[in-house]
Amino acid sequence: MFIDTHCHLNFEAFTDDLPQVIEMAKEKGVGKIVIPGTDIASSTRAVEIANTYNNCWAAVGVHPHHAKDPDLTVDADLKQQLKELATKNRVVAMGEIGLDYHVYRNSKYENTEITEELKQKQLELFLLQYELAHELNLSTILHCREAHDDMIQTISNNSRIRENLPAGRQAPSRPPGVFHCYGGSKKHLRLLITMGYYIGFDGNITYSPDWKTIVSSAPLARIVLETDAPYLTPVPFRGKRNEPMQIPLIAQAVAEYTGASLSEVTETTTKNAKTLFKI
Ligand SMILES: [Zn+2]
Ligand SMILES: [Zn+2]
């Protein structure tokens, strides 16, 4: 059995045929799906789906993109809303949360520059949620794009996180997590492995053989598979809507790059996902 550890079944792209998409995934051996939120509305929807389909779980969080939204205030009120969602049934992680310094052309934020002020707001938004994950004993789904140095520095400096833990709680130095849709360097990857993180690979690893260098330098015992559907559709379906049923194509690419057998990739990545999300 495969697990899709990052799939946006909560997005509009799936409103018309959600039951069929989940059924098709099952038929292709994708037995479990984790649905991350990107704002309050999509997190709420993720929780709803997870409480409707017994093979789905939810993560709740506000994506760093939304720091660009002038209506978003990082305050106690936001924390309370997230806490209410995060303590609901079948929520297994805070996510996706993180830092993103990429300017997305062709999006509603295409004219937004990545200023120091925006970086600071992203950091505050991230820390609020990262601390909440630690407080609630949840894993984290970390979104990081063109911000790996700042991200690693932030999660390494955990004094503020420890201070906020409930009294008497024995806790690891930081909440466990996955660097989803990994896009950092080999050097960053080595560091993250040492820190205990999992690495998520998606359909984009089928776009170029250059990915072999990065994928093969991640130990299989730390890799999880994810589609990030409806985005990042693997070859040969690139250009179409992505779906959780495409996970086997990503597993196949990981097998080719690492030299492991497909069954080894399947078994190990599923075991990893179960450990990370306790599902
Ligand atoms: Zn992401
Ligand atoms: Zn995503």
mmCIF file of C-alpha atoms and ligand atoms in Angstrom:
data_model
loop_
_atom_site.group_PDB
_atom_site.id
_atom_site.type_symbol
_atom_site.label_atom_id
_atom_site.label_comp_id
_atom_site.label_asym_id
_atom_site.label_seq_id
_atom_site.Cartn_x
_atom_site.Cartn_y
_atom_site.Cartn_z
ATOM 1 C CA MET A 1 0.000 0.000 0.000
ATOM 2 C CA PHE A 2 1.095 3.554 -0.779
ATOM 3 C CA ILE A 3 0.374 6.696 1.249
ATOM 4 C CA ASP A 4 -0.063 10.085 -0.401
ATOM 5 C CA THR A 5 1.266 12.362 2.334
ATOM 6 C CA HIS A 6 0.322 15.647 0.661
ATOM 7 C CA CYS A 7 -2.771 15.936 -1.480
ATOM 8 C CA HIS A 8 -5.129 18.905 -1.729
ATOM 9 C CA LEU A 9 -8.429 17.072 -2.017
ATOM 10 C CA ASN A 10 -9.765 20.141 -0.198
ATOM 11 C CA PHE A 11 -9.225 22.340 -3.289
ATOM 12 C CA GLU A 12 -11.867 23.351 -5.782
ATOM 13 C CA ALA A 13 -10.319 21.097 -8.442
ATOM 14 C CA PHE A 14 -11.904 18.129 -6.647
ATOM 15 C CA THR A 15 -15.354 19.412 -5.713
ATOM 16 C CA ASP A 16 -17.104 17.618 -8.565
ATOM 17 C CA ASP A 17 -15.687 14.119 -8.274
ATOM 18 C CA LEU A 18 -14.085 13.654 -4.864
ATOM 19 C CA PRO A 19 -15.541 10.167 -4.152
ATOM 20 C CA GLN A 20 -14.328 8.876 -7.534
ATOM 21 C CA VAL A 21 -10.849 10.356 -7.028
ATOM 22 C CA ILE A 22 -10.528 8.620 -3.664
ATOM 23 C CA GLU A 23 -11.852 5.372 -5.120
ATOM 24 C CA MET A 24 -9.443 5.466 -8.080
ATOM 25 C CA ALA A 25 -6.560 6.082 -5.687
ATOM 26 C CA LYS A 26 -7.583 3.007 -3.670
ATOM 27 C CA GLU A 27 -7.697 0.926 -6.832
ATOM 28 C CA LYS A 28 -4.124 1.946 -7.625
ATOM 29 C CA GLY A 29 -3.021 0.962 -4.135
ATOM 30 C CA VAL A 30 -2.996 4.428 -2.559
ATOM 31 C CA GLY A 31 -4.760 3.449 0.640
ATOM 32 C CA LYS A 32 -4.186 6.527 2.795
ATOM 33 C CA ILE A 33 -4.160 10.247 2.040
ATOM 34 C CA VAL A 34 -3.098 13.261 4.120
ATOM 35 C CA ILE A 35 -4.796 16.542 3.150
ATOM 36 C CA PRO A 36 -2.972 19.740 4.163
ATOM 37 C CA GLY A 37 -4.693 23.097 4.553
ATOM 38 C CA THR A 38 -3.347 26.358 3.189
ATOM 39 C CA ASP A 39 -5.661 28.795 4.989
ATOM 40 C CA ILE A 40 -8.533 28.602 7.493
ATOM 41 C CA ALA A 41 -11.160 27.726 4.868
ATOM 42 C CA SER A 42 -9.150 24.971 3.171
ATOM 43 C CA SER A 43 -8.035 23.613 6.558
ATOM 44 C CA THR A 44 -11.679 23.435 7.652
ATOM 45 C CA ARG A 45 -12.501 21.578 4.434
ATOM 46 C CA ALA A 46 -9.573 19.179 4.987
ATOM 47 C CA VAL A 47 -10.932 18.301 8.440
ATOM 48 C CA GLU A 48 -14.394 17.796 6.949
ATOM 49 C CA ILE A 49 -13.128 15.383 4.282
ATOM 50 C CA ALA A 50 -11.014 13.481 6.811
ATOM 51 C CA ASN A 51 -14.098 12.996 8.943
ATOM 52 C CA THR A 52 -16.083 11.729 5.952
ATOM 53 C CA TYR A 53 -13.630 9.279 4.351
ATOM 54 C CA ASN A 54 -11.948 6.783 6.638
ATOM 55 C CA ASN A 55 -8.732 6.669 4.583
ATOM 56 C CA CYS A 56 -8.144 10.444 4.764
ATOM 57 C CA TRP A 57 -6.448 12.528 7.450
ATOM 58 C CA ALA A 58 -6.092 16.289 7.730
ATOM 59 C CA ALA A 59 -3.406 18.845 8.461
ATOM 60 C CA VAL A 60 -4.321 22.419 9.278
ATOM 61 C CA GLY A 61 -2.308 25.527 8.635
ATOM 62 C CA VAL A 62 -1.834 28.818 6.844
ATOM 63 C CA HIS A 63 0.607 28.723 3.913
ATOM 64 C CA PRO A 64 3.347 31.406 3.826
ATOM 65 C CA HIS A 65 1.805 32.799 0.609
ATOM 66 C CA HIS A 66 -1.006 34.217 2.649
ATOM 67 C CA ALA A 67 1.349 36.420 4.633
ATOM 68 C CA LYS A 68 0.995 38.640 1.559
ATOM 69 C CA ASP A 69 -2.666 39.117 2.318
ATOM 70 C CA PRO A 70 -3.120 42.482 4.094
ATOM 71 C CA ASP A 71 -6.225 41.073 5.829
ATOM 72 C CA LEU A 72 -4.227 38.353 7.530
ATOM 73 C CA THR A 73 -3.099 39.381 10.996
ATOM 74 C CA VAL A 74 -0.762 37.123 12.927
ATOM 75 C CA ASP A 75 -2.246 37.350 16.391
ATOM 76 C CA ALA A 76 -3.831 35.463 19.289
ATOM 77 C CA ASP A 77 -7.102 35.315 17.426
ATOM 78 C CA LEU A 78 -5.541 33.449 14.514
ATOM 79 C CA LYS A 79 -3.814 31.109 16.948
ATOM 80 C CA GLN A 80 -7.131 30.370 18.633
ATOM 81 C CA GLN A 81 -8.835 29.591 15.308
ATOM 82 C CA LEU A 82 -6.006 27.276 14.327
ATOM 83 C CA LYS A 83 -5.988 25.619 17.719
ATOM 84 C CA GLU A 84 -9.691 24.847 17.476
ATOM 85 C CA LEU A 85 -9.171 23.256 14.072
ATOM 86 C CA ALA A 86 -5.989 21.437 15.041
ATOM 87 C CA THR A 87 -7.623 19.711 17.997
ATOM 88 C CA LYS A 88 -10.416 18.235 15.915
ATOM 89 C CA ASN A 89 -10.694 14.552 15.142
ATOM 90 C CA ARG A 90 -8.314 13.103 12.514
ATOM 91 C CA VAL A 91 -5.946 16.071 12.410
ATOM 92 C CA VAL A 92 -2.427 14.654 12.322
ATOM 93 C CA ALA A 93 -0.243 17.679 11.573
ATOM 94 C CA MET A 94 0.109 21.431 11.282
ATOM 95 C CA GLY A 95 0.609 22.229 7.624
ATOM 96 C CA GLU A 96 1.417 23.427 5.298
ATOM 97 C CA ILE A 97 3.454 26.036 7.079
ATOM 98 C CA GLY A 98 6.812 27.571 6.326
ATOM 99 C CA LEU A 99 8.709 30.220 4.410
ATOM 100 C CA ASP A 100 8.497 31.017 0.711
ATOM 101 C CA TYR A 101 10.575 33.739 -0.951
ATOM 102 C CA HIS A 102 9.590 32.847 -4.506
ATOM 103 C CA VAL A 103 7.634 35.389 -6.554
ATOM 104 C CA TYR A 104 4.821 33.473 -8.216
ATOM 105 C CA ARG A 105 4.101 34.870 -11.673
ATOM 106 C CA ASN A 106 0.588 34.127 -12.946
ATOM 107 C CA SER A 107 -0.936 34.282 -9.490
ATOM 108 C CA LYS A 108 -2.846 36.952 -7.616
ATOM 109 C CA TYR A 109 0.410 37.725 -5.806
ATOM 110 C CA GLU A 110 2.522 38.224 -8.969
ATOM 111 C CA ASN A 111 3.160 41.876 -8.192
ATOM 112 C CA THR A 112 4.193 41.277 -4.603
ATOM 113 C CA GLU A 113 7.875 41.822 -3.918
ATOM 114 C CA ILE A 114 9.573 39.766 -1.226
ATOM 115 C CA THR A 115 10.477 42.591 1.142
ATOM 116 C CA GLU A 116 12.100 42.325 4.567
ATOM 117 C CA GLU A 117 8.749 43.251 6.057
ATOM 118 C CA LEU A 118 7.026 40.387 4.254
ATOM 119 C CA LYS A 119 9.750 37.945 5.311
ATOM 120 C CA GLN A 120 9.230 39.030 8.908
ATOM 121 C CA LYS A 121 5.474 38.458 8.655
ATOM 122 C CA GLN A 122 6.044 35.009 7.140
ATOM 123 C CA LEU A 123 8.375 34.204 10.004
ATOM 124 C CA GLU A 124 5.833 35.296 12.632
ATOM 125 C CA LEU A 125 3.109 33.295 10.875
ATOM 126 C CA PHE A 126 5.338 30.260 10.707
ATOM 127 C CA LEU A 127 6.510 30.450 14.321
ATOM 128 C CA LEU A 128 2.979 30.826 15.663
ATOM 129 C CA GLN A 129 2.006 27.583 13.940
ATOM 130 C CA TYR A 130 5.252 25.751 14.585
ATOM 131 C CA GLU A 131 4.917 26.475 18.296
ATOM 132 C CA LEU A 132 1.306 25.372 18.226
ATOM 133 C CA ALA A 133 2.351 22.071 16.647
ATOM 134 C CA HIS A 134 4.801 21.531 19.479
ATOM 135 C CA GLU A 135 2.255 22.511 22.089
ATOM 136 C CA LEU A 136 -0.352 20.098 20.670
ATOM 137 C CA ASN A 137 2.133 17.313 19.966
ATOM 138 C CA LEU A 138 1.476 17.364 16.224
ATOM 139 C CA SER A 139 3.849 16.739 13.351
ATOM 140 C CA THR A 140 4.570 19.466 10.828
ATOM 141 C CA ILE A 141 4.307 19.671 7.045
ATOM 142 C CA LEU A 142 6.878 22.259 6.088
ATOM 143 C CA HIS A 143 6.690 24.270 2.906
ATOM 144 C CA CYS A 144 9.996 25.885 2.047
ATOM 145 C CA ARG A 145 10.879 27.562 -1.219
ATOM 146 C CA GLU A 146 14.028 29.587 -1.810
ATOM 147 C CA ALA A 147 14.264 30.077 1.950
ATOM 148 C CA HIS A 148 16.206 27.058 3.225
ATOM 149 C CA ASP A 149 18.904 28.964 5.114
ATOM 150 C CA ASP A 150 16.365 31.036 7.064
ATOM 151 C CA MET A 151 14.138 28.027 7.646
ATOM 152 C CA ILE A 152 16.913 25.831 9.012
ATOM 153 C CA GLN A 153 18.140 28.646 11.210
ATOM 154 C CA THR A 154 14.607 29.158 12.560
ATOM 155 C CA ILE A 155 13.960 25.530 13.423
ATOM 156 C CA SER A 156 17.421 25.144 14.922
ATOM 157 C CA ASN A 157 16.878 27.998 17.341
ATOM 158 C CA ASN A 158 14.191 26.454 19.490
ATOM 159 C CA SER A 159 14.398 28.265 22.818
ATOM 160 C CA ARG A 160 11.135 30.145 22.210
ATOM 161 C CA ILE A 161 9.436 26.869 21.333
ATOM 162 C CA ARG A 162 10.532 25.169 24.543
ATOM 163 C CA GLU A 163 9.290 28.071 26.652
ATOM 164 C CA ASN A 164 5.791 27.633 25.286
ATOM 165 C CA LEU A 165 5.438 23.938 26.025
ATOM 166 C CA PRO A 166 2.829 22.886 28.588
ATOM 167 C CA ALA A 167 4.417 22.434 32.026
ATOM 168 C CA GLY A 168 6.071 19.100 32.632
ATOM 169 C CA ARG A 169 5.783 17.855 29.054
ATOM 170 C CA GLN A 170 8.723 15.812 27.955
ATOM 171 C CA ALA A 171 9.244 16.805 24.372
ATOM 172 C CA PRO A 172 11.778 16.448 21.615
ATOM 173 C CA SER A 173 13.751 19.589 20.837
ATOM 174 C CA ARG A 174 11.431 20.329 17.901
ATOM 175 C CA PRO A 175 8.241 18.893 16.424
ATOM 176 C CA PRO A 176 8.829 16.116 13.889
ATOM 177 C CA GLY A 177 8.101 16.976 10.294
ATOM 178 C CA VAL A 178 8.560 16.678 6.591
ATOM 179 C CA PHE A 179 10.155 19.133 4.183
ATOM 180 C CA HIS A 180 7.465 18.679 1.598
ATOM 181 C CA CYS A 181 8.143 18.936 -2.161
ATOM 182 C CA TYR A 182 11.837 19.131 -1.427
ATOM 183 C CA GLY A 183 13.598 21.840 -3.411
ATOM 184 C CA GLY A 184 16.735 22.608 -1.426
ATOM 185 C CA SER A 185 20.361 21.723 -2.065
ATOM 186 C CA LYS A 186 22.216 18.513 -1.222
ATOM 187 C CA LYS A 187 23.913 20.333 1.643
ATOM 188 C CA HIS A 188 20.555 21.410 3.127
ATOM 189 C CA LEU A 189 19.263 17.886 2.704
ATOM 190 C CA ARG A 190 22.145 16.380 4.684
ATOM 191 C CA LEU A 191 21.527 18.869 7.462
ATOM 192 C CA LEU A 192 17.788 18.148 7.590
ATOM 193 C CA ILE A 193 18.404 14.395 7.714
ATOM 194 C CA THR A 194 20.735 14.925 10.677
ATOM 195 C CA MET A 195 18.017 16.983 12.353
ATOM 196 C CA GLY A 196 15.587 14.078 11.956
ATOM 197 C CA TYR A 197 13.349 15.385 9.188
ATOM 198 C CA TYR A 198 11.580 13.467 6.478
ATOM 199 C CA ILE A 199 11.866 14.545 2.847
ATOM 200 C CA GLY A 200 8.821 14.640 0.565
ATOM 201 C CA PHE A 201 9.233 14.000 -3.167
ATOM 202 C CA ASP A 202 6.585 14.784 -5.755
ATOM 203 C CA GLY A 203 5.806 14.287 -9.451
ATOM 204 C CA ASN A 204 8.254 17.021 -10.454
ATOM 205 C CA ILE A 205 11.109 14.536 -9.929
ATOM 206 C CA THR A 206 9.932 12.908 -13.181
ATOM 207 C CA TYR A 207 10.466 16.152 -15.129
ATOM 208 C CA SER A 208 14.248 15.902 -15.371
ATOM 209 C CA PRO A 209 16.889 13.193 -14.758
ATOM 210 C CA ASP A 210 18.839 15.853 -12.846
ATOM 211 C CA TRP A 211 16.708 14.960 -9.833
ATOM 212 C CA LYS A 212 18.689 11.748 -9.432
ATOM 213 C CA THR A 213 21.436 13.615 -7.549
ATOM 214 C CA ILE A 214 19.092 14.904 -4.847
ATOM 215 C CA VAL A 215 16.754 11.920 -4.608
ATOM 216 C CA SER A 216 19.580 9.408 -4.362
ATOM 217 C CA SER A 217 21.275 11.380 -1.605
ATOM 218 C CA ALA A 218 18.210 11.059 0.661
ATOM 219 C CA PRO A 219 18.142 7.833 2.679
ATOM 220 C CA LEU A 220 15.055 5.775 1.796
ATOM 221 C CA ALA A 221 14.286 5.532 5.513
ATOM 222 C CA ARG A 222 13.453 9.270 5.414
ATOM 223 C CA ILE A 223 11.579 9.612 2.132
ATOM 224 C CA VAL A 224 7.822 10.062 1.912
ATOM 225 C CA LEU A 225 5.798 10.229 -1.298
ATOM 226 C CA GLU A 226 3.360 12.991 -2.111
ATOM 227 C CA THR A 227 1.421 14.169 -5.142
ATOM 228 C CA ASP A 228 0.641 17.771 -4.106
ATOM 229 C CA ALA A 229 -2.438 17.167 -6.313
ATOM 230 C CA PRO A 230 -3.957 18.941 -8.197
ATOM 231 C CA TYR A 231 -0.447 20.257 -9.033
ATOM 232 C CA LEU A 232 2.832 18.686 -10.191
ATOM 233 C CA THR A 233 1.390 15.848 -12.266
ATOM 234 C CA PRO A 234 4.097 13.284 -13.043
ATOM 235 C CA VAL A 235 5.154 12.309 -16.568
ATOM 236 C CA PRO A 236 3.415 11.003 -18.741
ATOM 237 C CA PHE A 237 0.315 12.825 -17.472
ATOM 238 C CA ARG A 238 1.992 16.212 -17.054
ATOM 239 C CA GLY A 239 -0.428 19.002 -17.973
ATOM 240 C CA LYS A 240 -3.488 17.174 -16.653
ATOM 241 C CA ARG A 241 -4.959 17.505 -13.164
ATOM 242 C CA ASN A 242 -2.893 15.524 -10.702
ATOM 243 C CA GLU A 243 -4.568 12.919 -8.484
ATOM 244 C CA PRO A 244 -3.532 10.709 -5.589
ATOM 245 C CA MET A 245 -3.701 7.657 -7.884
ATOM 246 C CA GLN A 246 -0.452 8.876 -9.488
ATOM 247 C CA ILE A 247 1.665 8.060 -6.417
ATOM 248 C CA PRO A 248 2.975 4.804 -7.993
ATOM 249 C CA LEU A 249 4.651 6.858 -10.760
ATOM 250 C CA ILE A 250 6.533 8.864 -8.135
ATOM 251 C CA ALA A 251 7.490 5.662 -6.315
ATOM 252 C CA GLN A 252 8.776 4.289 -9.619
ATOM 253 C CA ALA A 253 10.959 7.376 -10.149
ATOM 254 C CA VAL A 254 12.359 7.125 -6.609
ATOM 255 C CA ALA A 255 13.147 3.450 -7.261
ATOM 256 C CA GLU A 256 14.973 4.296 -10.486
ATOM 257 C CA TYR A 257 16.998 7.117 -8.928
ATOM 258 C CA THR A 258 17.951 5.257 -5.770
ATOM 259 C CA GLY A 259 18.445 1.780 -7.216
ATOM 260 C CA ALA A 260 16.008 0.325 -4.667
ATOM 261 C CA SER A 261 13.259 -2.020 -5.824
ATOM 262 C CA LEU A 262 9.729 -0.690 -6.249
ATOM 263 C CA SER A 263 8.460 -2.893 -3.425
ATOM 264 C CA GLU A 264 11.214 -1.641 -1.142
ATOM 265 C CA VAL A 265 10.297 1.978 -1.949
ATOM 266 C CA THR A 266 6.614 1.254 -1.386
ATOM 267 C CA GLU A 267 7.117 -0.528 1.913
ATOM 268 C CA THR A 268 9.633 1.908 3.359
ATOM 269 C CA THR A 269 7.895 5.137 2.360
ATOM 270 C CA THR A 270 4.597 3.823 3.730
ATOM 271 C CA LYS A 271 6.267 2.881 6.988
ATOM 272 C CA ASN A 272 7.828 6.364 7.146
ATOM 273 C CA ALA A 273 4.483 8.086 6.567
ATOM 274 C CA LYS A 274 2.858 5.945 9.273
ATOM 275 C CA THR A 275 5.592 6.864 11.740
ATOM 276 C CA LEU A 276 5.486 10.569 10.892
ATOM 277 C CA PHE A 277 1.721 11.011 11.056
ATOM 278 C CA LYS A 278 0.791 8.113 13.384
ATOM 279 C CA ILE A 279 -1.756 6.867 10.845
HETATM 280 ZN ZN ZN B 1 3.729 23.513 -0.552
HETATM 281 ZN ZN ZN B 2 0.688 21.766 -1.081
#
